[in-house]
mmCIF file of C-alpha atoms in Angstrom:
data_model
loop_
_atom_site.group_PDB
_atom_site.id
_atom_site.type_symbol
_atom_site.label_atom_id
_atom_site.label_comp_id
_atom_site.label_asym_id
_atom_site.label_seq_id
_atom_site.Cartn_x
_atom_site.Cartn_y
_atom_site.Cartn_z
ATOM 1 C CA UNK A 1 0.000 0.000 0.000
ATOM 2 C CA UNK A 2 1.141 3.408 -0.436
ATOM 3 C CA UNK A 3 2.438 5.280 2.612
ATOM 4 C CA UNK A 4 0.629 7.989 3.801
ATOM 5 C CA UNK A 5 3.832 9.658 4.226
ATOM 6 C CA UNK A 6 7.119 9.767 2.706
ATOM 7 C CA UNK A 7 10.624 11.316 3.354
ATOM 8 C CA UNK A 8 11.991 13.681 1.241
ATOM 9 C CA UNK A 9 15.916 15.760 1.257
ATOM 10 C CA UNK A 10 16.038 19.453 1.624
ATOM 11 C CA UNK A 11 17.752 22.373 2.224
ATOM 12 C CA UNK A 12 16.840 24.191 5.632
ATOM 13 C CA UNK A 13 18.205 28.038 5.707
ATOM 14 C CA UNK A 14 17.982 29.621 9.233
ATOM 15 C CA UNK A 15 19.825 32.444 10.935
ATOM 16 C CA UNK A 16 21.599 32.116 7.939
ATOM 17 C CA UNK A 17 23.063 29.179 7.503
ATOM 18 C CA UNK A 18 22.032 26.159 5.124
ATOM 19 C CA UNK A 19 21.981 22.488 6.394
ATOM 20 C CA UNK A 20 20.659 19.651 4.254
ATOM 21 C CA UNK A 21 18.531 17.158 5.938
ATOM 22 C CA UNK A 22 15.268 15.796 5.682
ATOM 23 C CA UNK A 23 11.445 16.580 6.082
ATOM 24 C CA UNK A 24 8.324 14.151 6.141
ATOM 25 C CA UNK A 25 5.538 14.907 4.123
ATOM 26 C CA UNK A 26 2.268 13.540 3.160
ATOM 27 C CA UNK A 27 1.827 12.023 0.343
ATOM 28 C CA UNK A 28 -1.142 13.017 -2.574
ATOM 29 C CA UNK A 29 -2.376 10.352 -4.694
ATOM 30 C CA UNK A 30 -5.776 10.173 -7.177
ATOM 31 C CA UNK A 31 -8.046 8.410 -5.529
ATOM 32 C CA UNK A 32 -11.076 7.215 -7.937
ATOM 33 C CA UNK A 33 -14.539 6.141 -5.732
ATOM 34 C CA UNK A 34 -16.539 4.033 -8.411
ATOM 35 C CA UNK A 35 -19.726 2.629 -8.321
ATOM 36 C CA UNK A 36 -20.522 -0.294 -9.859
ATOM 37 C CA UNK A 37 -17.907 -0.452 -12.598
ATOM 38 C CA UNK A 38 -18.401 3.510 -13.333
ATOM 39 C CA UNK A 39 -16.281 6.487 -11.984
ATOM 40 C CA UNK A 40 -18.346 8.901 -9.720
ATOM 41 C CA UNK A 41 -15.460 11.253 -8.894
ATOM 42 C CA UNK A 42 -11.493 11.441 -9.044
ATOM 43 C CA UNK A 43 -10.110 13.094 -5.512
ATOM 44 C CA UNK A 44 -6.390 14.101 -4.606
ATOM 45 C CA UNK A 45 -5.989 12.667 -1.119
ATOM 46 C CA UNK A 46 -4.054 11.202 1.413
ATOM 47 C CA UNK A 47 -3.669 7.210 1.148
ATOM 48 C CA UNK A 48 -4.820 6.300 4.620
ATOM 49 C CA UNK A 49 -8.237 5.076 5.558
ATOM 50 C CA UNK A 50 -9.369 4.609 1.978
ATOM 51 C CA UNK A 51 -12.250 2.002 2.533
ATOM 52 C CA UNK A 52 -13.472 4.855 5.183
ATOM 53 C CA UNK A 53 -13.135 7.404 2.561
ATOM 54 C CA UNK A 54 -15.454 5.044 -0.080
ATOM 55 C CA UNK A 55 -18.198 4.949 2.418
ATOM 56 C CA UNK A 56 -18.280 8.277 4.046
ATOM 57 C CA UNK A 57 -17.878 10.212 0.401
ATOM 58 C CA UNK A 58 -20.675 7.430 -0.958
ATOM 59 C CA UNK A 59 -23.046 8.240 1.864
ATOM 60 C CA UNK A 60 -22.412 12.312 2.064
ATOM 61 C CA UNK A 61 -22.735 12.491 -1.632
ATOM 62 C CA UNK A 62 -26.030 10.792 -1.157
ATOM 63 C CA UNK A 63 -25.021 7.901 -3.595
ATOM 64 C CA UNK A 64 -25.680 5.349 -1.088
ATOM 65 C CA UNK A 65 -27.844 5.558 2.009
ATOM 66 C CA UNK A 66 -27.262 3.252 4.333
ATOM 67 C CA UNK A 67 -24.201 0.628 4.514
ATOM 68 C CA UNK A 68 -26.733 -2.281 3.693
ATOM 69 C CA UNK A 69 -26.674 -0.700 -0.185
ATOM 70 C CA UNK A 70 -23.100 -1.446 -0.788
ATOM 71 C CA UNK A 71 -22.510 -5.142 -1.287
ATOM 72 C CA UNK A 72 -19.001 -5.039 -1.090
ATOM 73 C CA UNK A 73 -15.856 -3.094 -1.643
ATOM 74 C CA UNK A 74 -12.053 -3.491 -2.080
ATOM 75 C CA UNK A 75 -9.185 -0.916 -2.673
ATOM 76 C CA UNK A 76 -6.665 -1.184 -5.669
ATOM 77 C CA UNK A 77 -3.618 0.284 -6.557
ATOM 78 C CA UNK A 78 -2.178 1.330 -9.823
ATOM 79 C CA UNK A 79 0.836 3.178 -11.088
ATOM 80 C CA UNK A 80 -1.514 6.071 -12.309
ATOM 81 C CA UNK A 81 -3.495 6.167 -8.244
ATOM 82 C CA UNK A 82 -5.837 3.894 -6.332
ATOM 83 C CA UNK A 83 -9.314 3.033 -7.224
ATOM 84 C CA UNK A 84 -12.030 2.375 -4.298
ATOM 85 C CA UNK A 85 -14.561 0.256 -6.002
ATOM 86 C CA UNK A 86 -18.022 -0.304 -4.075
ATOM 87 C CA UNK A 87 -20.449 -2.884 -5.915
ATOM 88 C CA UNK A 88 -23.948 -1.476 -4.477
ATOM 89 C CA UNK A 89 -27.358 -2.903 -4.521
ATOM 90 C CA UNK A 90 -29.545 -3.043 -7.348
ATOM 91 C CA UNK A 91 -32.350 -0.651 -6.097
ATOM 92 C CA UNK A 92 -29.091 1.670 -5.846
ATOM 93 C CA UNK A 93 -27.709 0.704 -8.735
ATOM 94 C CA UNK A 94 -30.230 1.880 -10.900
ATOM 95 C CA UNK A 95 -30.630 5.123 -8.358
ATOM 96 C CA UNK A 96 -27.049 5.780 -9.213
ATOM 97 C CA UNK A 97 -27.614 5.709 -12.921
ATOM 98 C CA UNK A 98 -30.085 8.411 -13.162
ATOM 99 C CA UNK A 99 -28.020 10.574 -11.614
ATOM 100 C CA UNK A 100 -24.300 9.649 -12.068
ATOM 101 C CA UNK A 101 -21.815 12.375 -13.241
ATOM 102 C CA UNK A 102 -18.346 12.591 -12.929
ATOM 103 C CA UNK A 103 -16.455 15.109 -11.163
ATOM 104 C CA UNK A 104 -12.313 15.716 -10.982
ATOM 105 C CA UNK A 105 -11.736 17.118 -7.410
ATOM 106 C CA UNK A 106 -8.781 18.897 -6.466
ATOM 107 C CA UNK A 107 -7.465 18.775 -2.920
ATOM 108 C CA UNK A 108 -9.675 20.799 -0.784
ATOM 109 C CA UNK A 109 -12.268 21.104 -3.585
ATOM 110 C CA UNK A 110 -15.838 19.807 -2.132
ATOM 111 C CA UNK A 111 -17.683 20.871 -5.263
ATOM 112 C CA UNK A 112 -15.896 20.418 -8.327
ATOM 113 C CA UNK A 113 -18.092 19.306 -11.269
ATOM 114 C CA UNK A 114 -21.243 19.876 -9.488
ATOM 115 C CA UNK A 115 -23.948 21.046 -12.327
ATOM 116 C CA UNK A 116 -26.227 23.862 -11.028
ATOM 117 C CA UNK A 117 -26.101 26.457 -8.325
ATOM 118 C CA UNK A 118 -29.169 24.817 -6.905
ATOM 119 C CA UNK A 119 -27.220 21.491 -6.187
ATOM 120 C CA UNK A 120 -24.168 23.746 -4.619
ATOM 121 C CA UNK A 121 -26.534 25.245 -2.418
ATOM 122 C CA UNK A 122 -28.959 22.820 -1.397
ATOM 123 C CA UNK A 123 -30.217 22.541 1.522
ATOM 124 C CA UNK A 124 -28.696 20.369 4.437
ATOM 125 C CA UNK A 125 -30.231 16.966 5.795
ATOM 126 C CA UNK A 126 -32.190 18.212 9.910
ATOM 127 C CA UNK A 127 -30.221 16.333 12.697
ATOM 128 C CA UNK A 128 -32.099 15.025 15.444
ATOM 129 C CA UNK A 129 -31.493 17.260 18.863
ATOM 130 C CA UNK A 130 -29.009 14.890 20.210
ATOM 131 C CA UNK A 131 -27.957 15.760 23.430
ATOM 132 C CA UNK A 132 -26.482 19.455 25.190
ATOM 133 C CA UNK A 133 -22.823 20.051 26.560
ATOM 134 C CA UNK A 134 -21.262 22.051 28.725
ATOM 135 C CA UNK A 135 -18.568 24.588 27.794
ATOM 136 C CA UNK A 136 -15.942 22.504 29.354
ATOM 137 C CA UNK A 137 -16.804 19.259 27.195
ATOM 138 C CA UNK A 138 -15.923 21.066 24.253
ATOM 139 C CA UNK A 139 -12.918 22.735 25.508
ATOM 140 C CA UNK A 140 -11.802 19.199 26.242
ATOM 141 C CA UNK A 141 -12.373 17.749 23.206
ATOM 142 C CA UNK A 142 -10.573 20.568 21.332
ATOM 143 C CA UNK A 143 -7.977 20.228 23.854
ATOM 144 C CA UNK A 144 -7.400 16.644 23.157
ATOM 145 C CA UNK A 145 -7.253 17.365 19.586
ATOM 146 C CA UNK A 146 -3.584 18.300 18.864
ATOM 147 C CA UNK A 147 -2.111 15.073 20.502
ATOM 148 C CA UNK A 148 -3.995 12.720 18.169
ATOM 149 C CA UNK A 149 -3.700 13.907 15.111
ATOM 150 C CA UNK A 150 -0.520 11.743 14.257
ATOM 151 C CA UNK A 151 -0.003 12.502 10.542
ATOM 152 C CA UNK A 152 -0.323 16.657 11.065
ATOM 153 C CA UNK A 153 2.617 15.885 14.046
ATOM 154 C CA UNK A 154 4.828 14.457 11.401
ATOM 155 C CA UNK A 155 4.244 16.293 8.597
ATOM 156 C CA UNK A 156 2.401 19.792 9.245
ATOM 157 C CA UNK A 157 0.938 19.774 6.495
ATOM 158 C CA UNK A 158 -2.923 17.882 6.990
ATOM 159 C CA UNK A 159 -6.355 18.312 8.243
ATOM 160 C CA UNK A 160 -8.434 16.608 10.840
ATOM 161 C CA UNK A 161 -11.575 15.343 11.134
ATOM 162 C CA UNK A 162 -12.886 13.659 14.452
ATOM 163 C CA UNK A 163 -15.234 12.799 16.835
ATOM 164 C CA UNK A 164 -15.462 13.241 20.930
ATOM 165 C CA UNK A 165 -17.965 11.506 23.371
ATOM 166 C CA UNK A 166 -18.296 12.226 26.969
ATOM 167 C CA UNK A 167 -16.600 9.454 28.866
ATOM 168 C CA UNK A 168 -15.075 7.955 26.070
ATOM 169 C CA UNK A 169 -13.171 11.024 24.556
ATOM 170 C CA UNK A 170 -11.761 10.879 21.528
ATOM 171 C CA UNK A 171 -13.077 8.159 19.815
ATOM 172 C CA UNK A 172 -11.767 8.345 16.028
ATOM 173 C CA UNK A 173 -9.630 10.625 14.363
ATOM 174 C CA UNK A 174 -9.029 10.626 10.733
ATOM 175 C CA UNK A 175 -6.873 12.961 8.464
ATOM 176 C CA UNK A 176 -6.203 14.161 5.114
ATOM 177 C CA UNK A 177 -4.307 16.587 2.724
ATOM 178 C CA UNK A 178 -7.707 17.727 1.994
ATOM 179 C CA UNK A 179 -10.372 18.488 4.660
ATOM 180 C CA UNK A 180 -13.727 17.402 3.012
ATOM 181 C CA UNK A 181 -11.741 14.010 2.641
ATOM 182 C CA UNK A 182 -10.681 13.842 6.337
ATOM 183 C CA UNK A 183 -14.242 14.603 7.008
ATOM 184 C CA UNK A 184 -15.672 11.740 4.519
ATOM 185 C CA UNK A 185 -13.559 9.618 6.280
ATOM 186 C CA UNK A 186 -14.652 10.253 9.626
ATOM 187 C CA UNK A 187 -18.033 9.467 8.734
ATOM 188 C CA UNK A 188 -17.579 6.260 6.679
ATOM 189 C CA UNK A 189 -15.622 5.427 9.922
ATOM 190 C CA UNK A 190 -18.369 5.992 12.488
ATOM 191 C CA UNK A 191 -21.244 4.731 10.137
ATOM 192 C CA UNK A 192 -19.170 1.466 10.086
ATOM 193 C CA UNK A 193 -18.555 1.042 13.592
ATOM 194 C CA UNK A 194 -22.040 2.206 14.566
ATOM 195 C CA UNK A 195 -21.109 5.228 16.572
ATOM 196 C CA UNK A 196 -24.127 7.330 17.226
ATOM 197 C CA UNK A 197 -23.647 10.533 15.666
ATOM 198 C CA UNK A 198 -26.395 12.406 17.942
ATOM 199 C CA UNK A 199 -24.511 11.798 21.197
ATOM 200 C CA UNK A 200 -20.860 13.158 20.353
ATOM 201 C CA UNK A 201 -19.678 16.128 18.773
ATOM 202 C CA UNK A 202 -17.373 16.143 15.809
ATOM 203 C CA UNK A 203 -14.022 18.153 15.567
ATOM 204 C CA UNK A 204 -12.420 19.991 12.537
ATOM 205 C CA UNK A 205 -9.053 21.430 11.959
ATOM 206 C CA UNK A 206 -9.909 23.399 9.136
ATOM 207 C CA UNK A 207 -12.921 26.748 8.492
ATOM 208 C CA UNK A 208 -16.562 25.586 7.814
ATOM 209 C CA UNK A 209 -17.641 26.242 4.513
ATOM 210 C CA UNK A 210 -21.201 25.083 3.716
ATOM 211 C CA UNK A 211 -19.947 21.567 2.380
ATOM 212 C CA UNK A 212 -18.725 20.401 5.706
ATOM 213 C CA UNK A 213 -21.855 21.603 7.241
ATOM 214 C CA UNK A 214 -23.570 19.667 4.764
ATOM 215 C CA UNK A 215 -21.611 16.481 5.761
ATOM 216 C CA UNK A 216 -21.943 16.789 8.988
ATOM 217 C CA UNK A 217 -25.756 16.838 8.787
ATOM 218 C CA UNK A 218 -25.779 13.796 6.261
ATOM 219 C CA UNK A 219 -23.645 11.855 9.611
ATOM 220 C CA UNK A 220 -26.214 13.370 11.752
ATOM 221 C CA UNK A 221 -24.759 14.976 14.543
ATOM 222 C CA UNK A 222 -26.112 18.377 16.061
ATOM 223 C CA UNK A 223 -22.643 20.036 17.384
ATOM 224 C CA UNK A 224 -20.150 20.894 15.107
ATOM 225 C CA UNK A 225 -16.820 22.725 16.345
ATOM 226 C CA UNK A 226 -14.224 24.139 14.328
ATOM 227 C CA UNK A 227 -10.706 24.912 14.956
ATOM 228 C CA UNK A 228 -11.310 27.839 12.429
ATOM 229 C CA UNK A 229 -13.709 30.544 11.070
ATOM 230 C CA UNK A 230 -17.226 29.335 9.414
ATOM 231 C CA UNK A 231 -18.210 31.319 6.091
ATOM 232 C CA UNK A 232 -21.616 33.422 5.846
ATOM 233 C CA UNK A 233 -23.280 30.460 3.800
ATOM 234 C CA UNK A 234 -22.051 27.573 6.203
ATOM 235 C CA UNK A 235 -23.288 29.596 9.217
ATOM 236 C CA UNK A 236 -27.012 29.733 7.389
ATOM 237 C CA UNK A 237 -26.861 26.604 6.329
ATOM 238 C CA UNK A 238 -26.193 24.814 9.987
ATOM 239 C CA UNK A 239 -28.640 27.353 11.338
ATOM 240 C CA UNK A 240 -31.398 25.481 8.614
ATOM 241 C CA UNK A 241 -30.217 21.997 9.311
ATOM 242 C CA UNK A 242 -30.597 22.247 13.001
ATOM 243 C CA UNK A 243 -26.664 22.507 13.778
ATOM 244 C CA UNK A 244 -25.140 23.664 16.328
ATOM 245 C CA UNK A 245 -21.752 25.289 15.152
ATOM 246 C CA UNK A 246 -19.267 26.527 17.311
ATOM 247 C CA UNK A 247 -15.732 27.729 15.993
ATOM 248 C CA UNK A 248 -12.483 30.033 16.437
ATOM 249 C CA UNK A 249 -11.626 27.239 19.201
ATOM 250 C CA UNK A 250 -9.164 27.707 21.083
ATOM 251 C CA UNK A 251 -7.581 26.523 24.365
ATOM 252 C CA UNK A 252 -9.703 29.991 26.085
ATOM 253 C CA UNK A 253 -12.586 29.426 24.282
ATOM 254 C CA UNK A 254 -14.935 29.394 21.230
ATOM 255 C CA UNK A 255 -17.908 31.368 19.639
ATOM 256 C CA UNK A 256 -20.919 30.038 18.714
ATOM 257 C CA UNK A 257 -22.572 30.620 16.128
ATOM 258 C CA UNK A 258 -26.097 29.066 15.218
ATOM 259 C CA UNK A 259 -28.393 26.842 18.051
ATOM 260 C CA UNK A 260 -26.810 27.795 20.971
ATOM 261 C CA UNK A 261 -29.196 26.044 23.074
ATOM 262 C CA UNK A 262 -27.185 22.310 23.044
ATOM 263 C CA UNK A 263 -24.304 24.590 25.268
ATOM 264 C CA UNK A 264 -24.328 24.680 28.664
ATOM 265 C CA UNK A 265 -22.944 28.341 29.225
ATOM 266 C CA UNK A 266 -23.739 28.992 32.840
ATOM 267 C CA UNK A 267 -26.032 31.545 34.232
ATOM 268 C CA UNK A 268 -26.027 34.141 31.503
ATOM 269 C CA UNK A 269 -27.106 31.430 29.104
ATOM 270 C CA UNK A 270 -30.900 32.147 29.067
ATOM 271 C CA UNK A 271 -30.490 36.149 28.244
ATOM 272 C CA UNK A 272 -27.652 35.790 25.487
ATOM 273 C CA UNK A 273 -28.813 32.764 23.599
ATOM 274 C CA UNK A 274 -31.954 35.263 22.321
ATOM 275 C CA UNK A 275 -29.293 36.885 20.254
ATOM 276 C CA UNK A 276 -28.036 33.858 18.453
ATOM 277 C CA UNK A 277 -29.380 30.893 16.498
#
């Protein structure tokens, strides 16, 4: 299999002077998900947790809806990338038909090749309520973030998806060189393992742009929290879908942005939340 990362020489110049040595990097590969014999999209992404990446990208893309319409799948590698093939059920075969297209997705790109502005903006999947947290929760599980994202520590240079419980913690942390693939991963991950969406909260490295709110809400889970900023269209797009999206996270805190009412802020709670979400 490929490696996820690789080691490469260079040339480090600091306080002027020039040493050669070496730096790990992660490596980018095309990475083709196809469905039933036909190619649904080409991605750039990091050669880790592929079978994860066929089932979370198959069931945010709405392809497939449940794990019981894919029949089997297997990974392959060639000299040109790695193909993810998924052999789905005939009802969702013939689904898949009338609306196959192809798309050729750049790293980081979450809507290449899509067709209209009306499928770019569509509206996000409603979560179920799920269940509230308090303010220190979340700083814990953006506290334990850093430590476990094990490709970022080597190479510096990926994103991170995952996904905290209470009393359980981290429970599964997946990453990429882009972040809608880390992301997809993260969900084929928990949909395979039967992790309840509703009662965690999942984690990104990366800002929120409406496509990761739109994942998020095809997993199911009510709290999203972000590392970084949201965008306008992501922030009315979780407040639609039901999602509560907290972001800017940092060690002294976060903002929230849309359904505050799932955060347990303390006494001021009750006034404040009137102004948000």
């Amino acid at each position: 299999m490929i490696a996820p990362v690789v080691r490469v020489p260079r040339l480090a110049v600091k306080a002027g002077e020039v040493r050669l040595g070496e730096r790990a990097i992660p490596e980018e590969t095309a990475v083709a998900i196809v469905h039933n014999g036909s190619t649904y999209a080409v991605m750039m992404a990091t050669p880790a947790d592929l079978e994860d990446f066929g089932y979370g990208f198959s069931l945010t893309e709405g392809v497939v809806g449940s794990l019981s319409d894919v029949e089997s799948i297997e990974t392959l590698e060639f000299d040109e990338g790695v193909e993810i093939r998924l052999w789905l059920n005939e009802e969702r075969a013939g689904q898949m038909v009338a609306r196959r297209r192809q798309i050729a997705g750049p790293t980081g790109c979450g809507l290449c090749g899509v067709e209209s502005l009306e499928l770019a903006t569509k509206p996000a999947k409603l979560v179920p309520e799920g269940r509230s947290f308090t303010t220190a929760q979340i700083g814990e599980a953006i506290a334990a973030l850093p430590t476990a994202q094990r490709l970022n520590h080597e190479t510096r240079a990926v994103h991170a998806a995952a996904f905290w419980q209470p009393g359980d913690g981290l429970v599964a942390v997946r990453e990429d060189v882009g972040r809608h693939n880390a992301l997809d991963k993260l969900v084929g991950h928990l949909t395979r393992t039967g992790r309840d969406a509703a009662a965690g909260i999942v984690l990104l490295t990366s800002r929120v742009s409406i496509e990761m709110v739109q994942k998020t809400a095809m997993l199911g889970a009510p709290v999203l929290v972000a590392v970084s900023a949201p965008t306008a269209l992501a922030v009315r797009t979780a407040e639609a879908s039901g999602i509560t999206l907290a972001a800017i996270a940092r060690d002294d805190g976060f903002e929230v942005f849309t359904h505050p009412h799932r955060i347990a802020f303390g006494g001021a709670q009750t006034e404040l939340m009137a102004h948000v979400g």
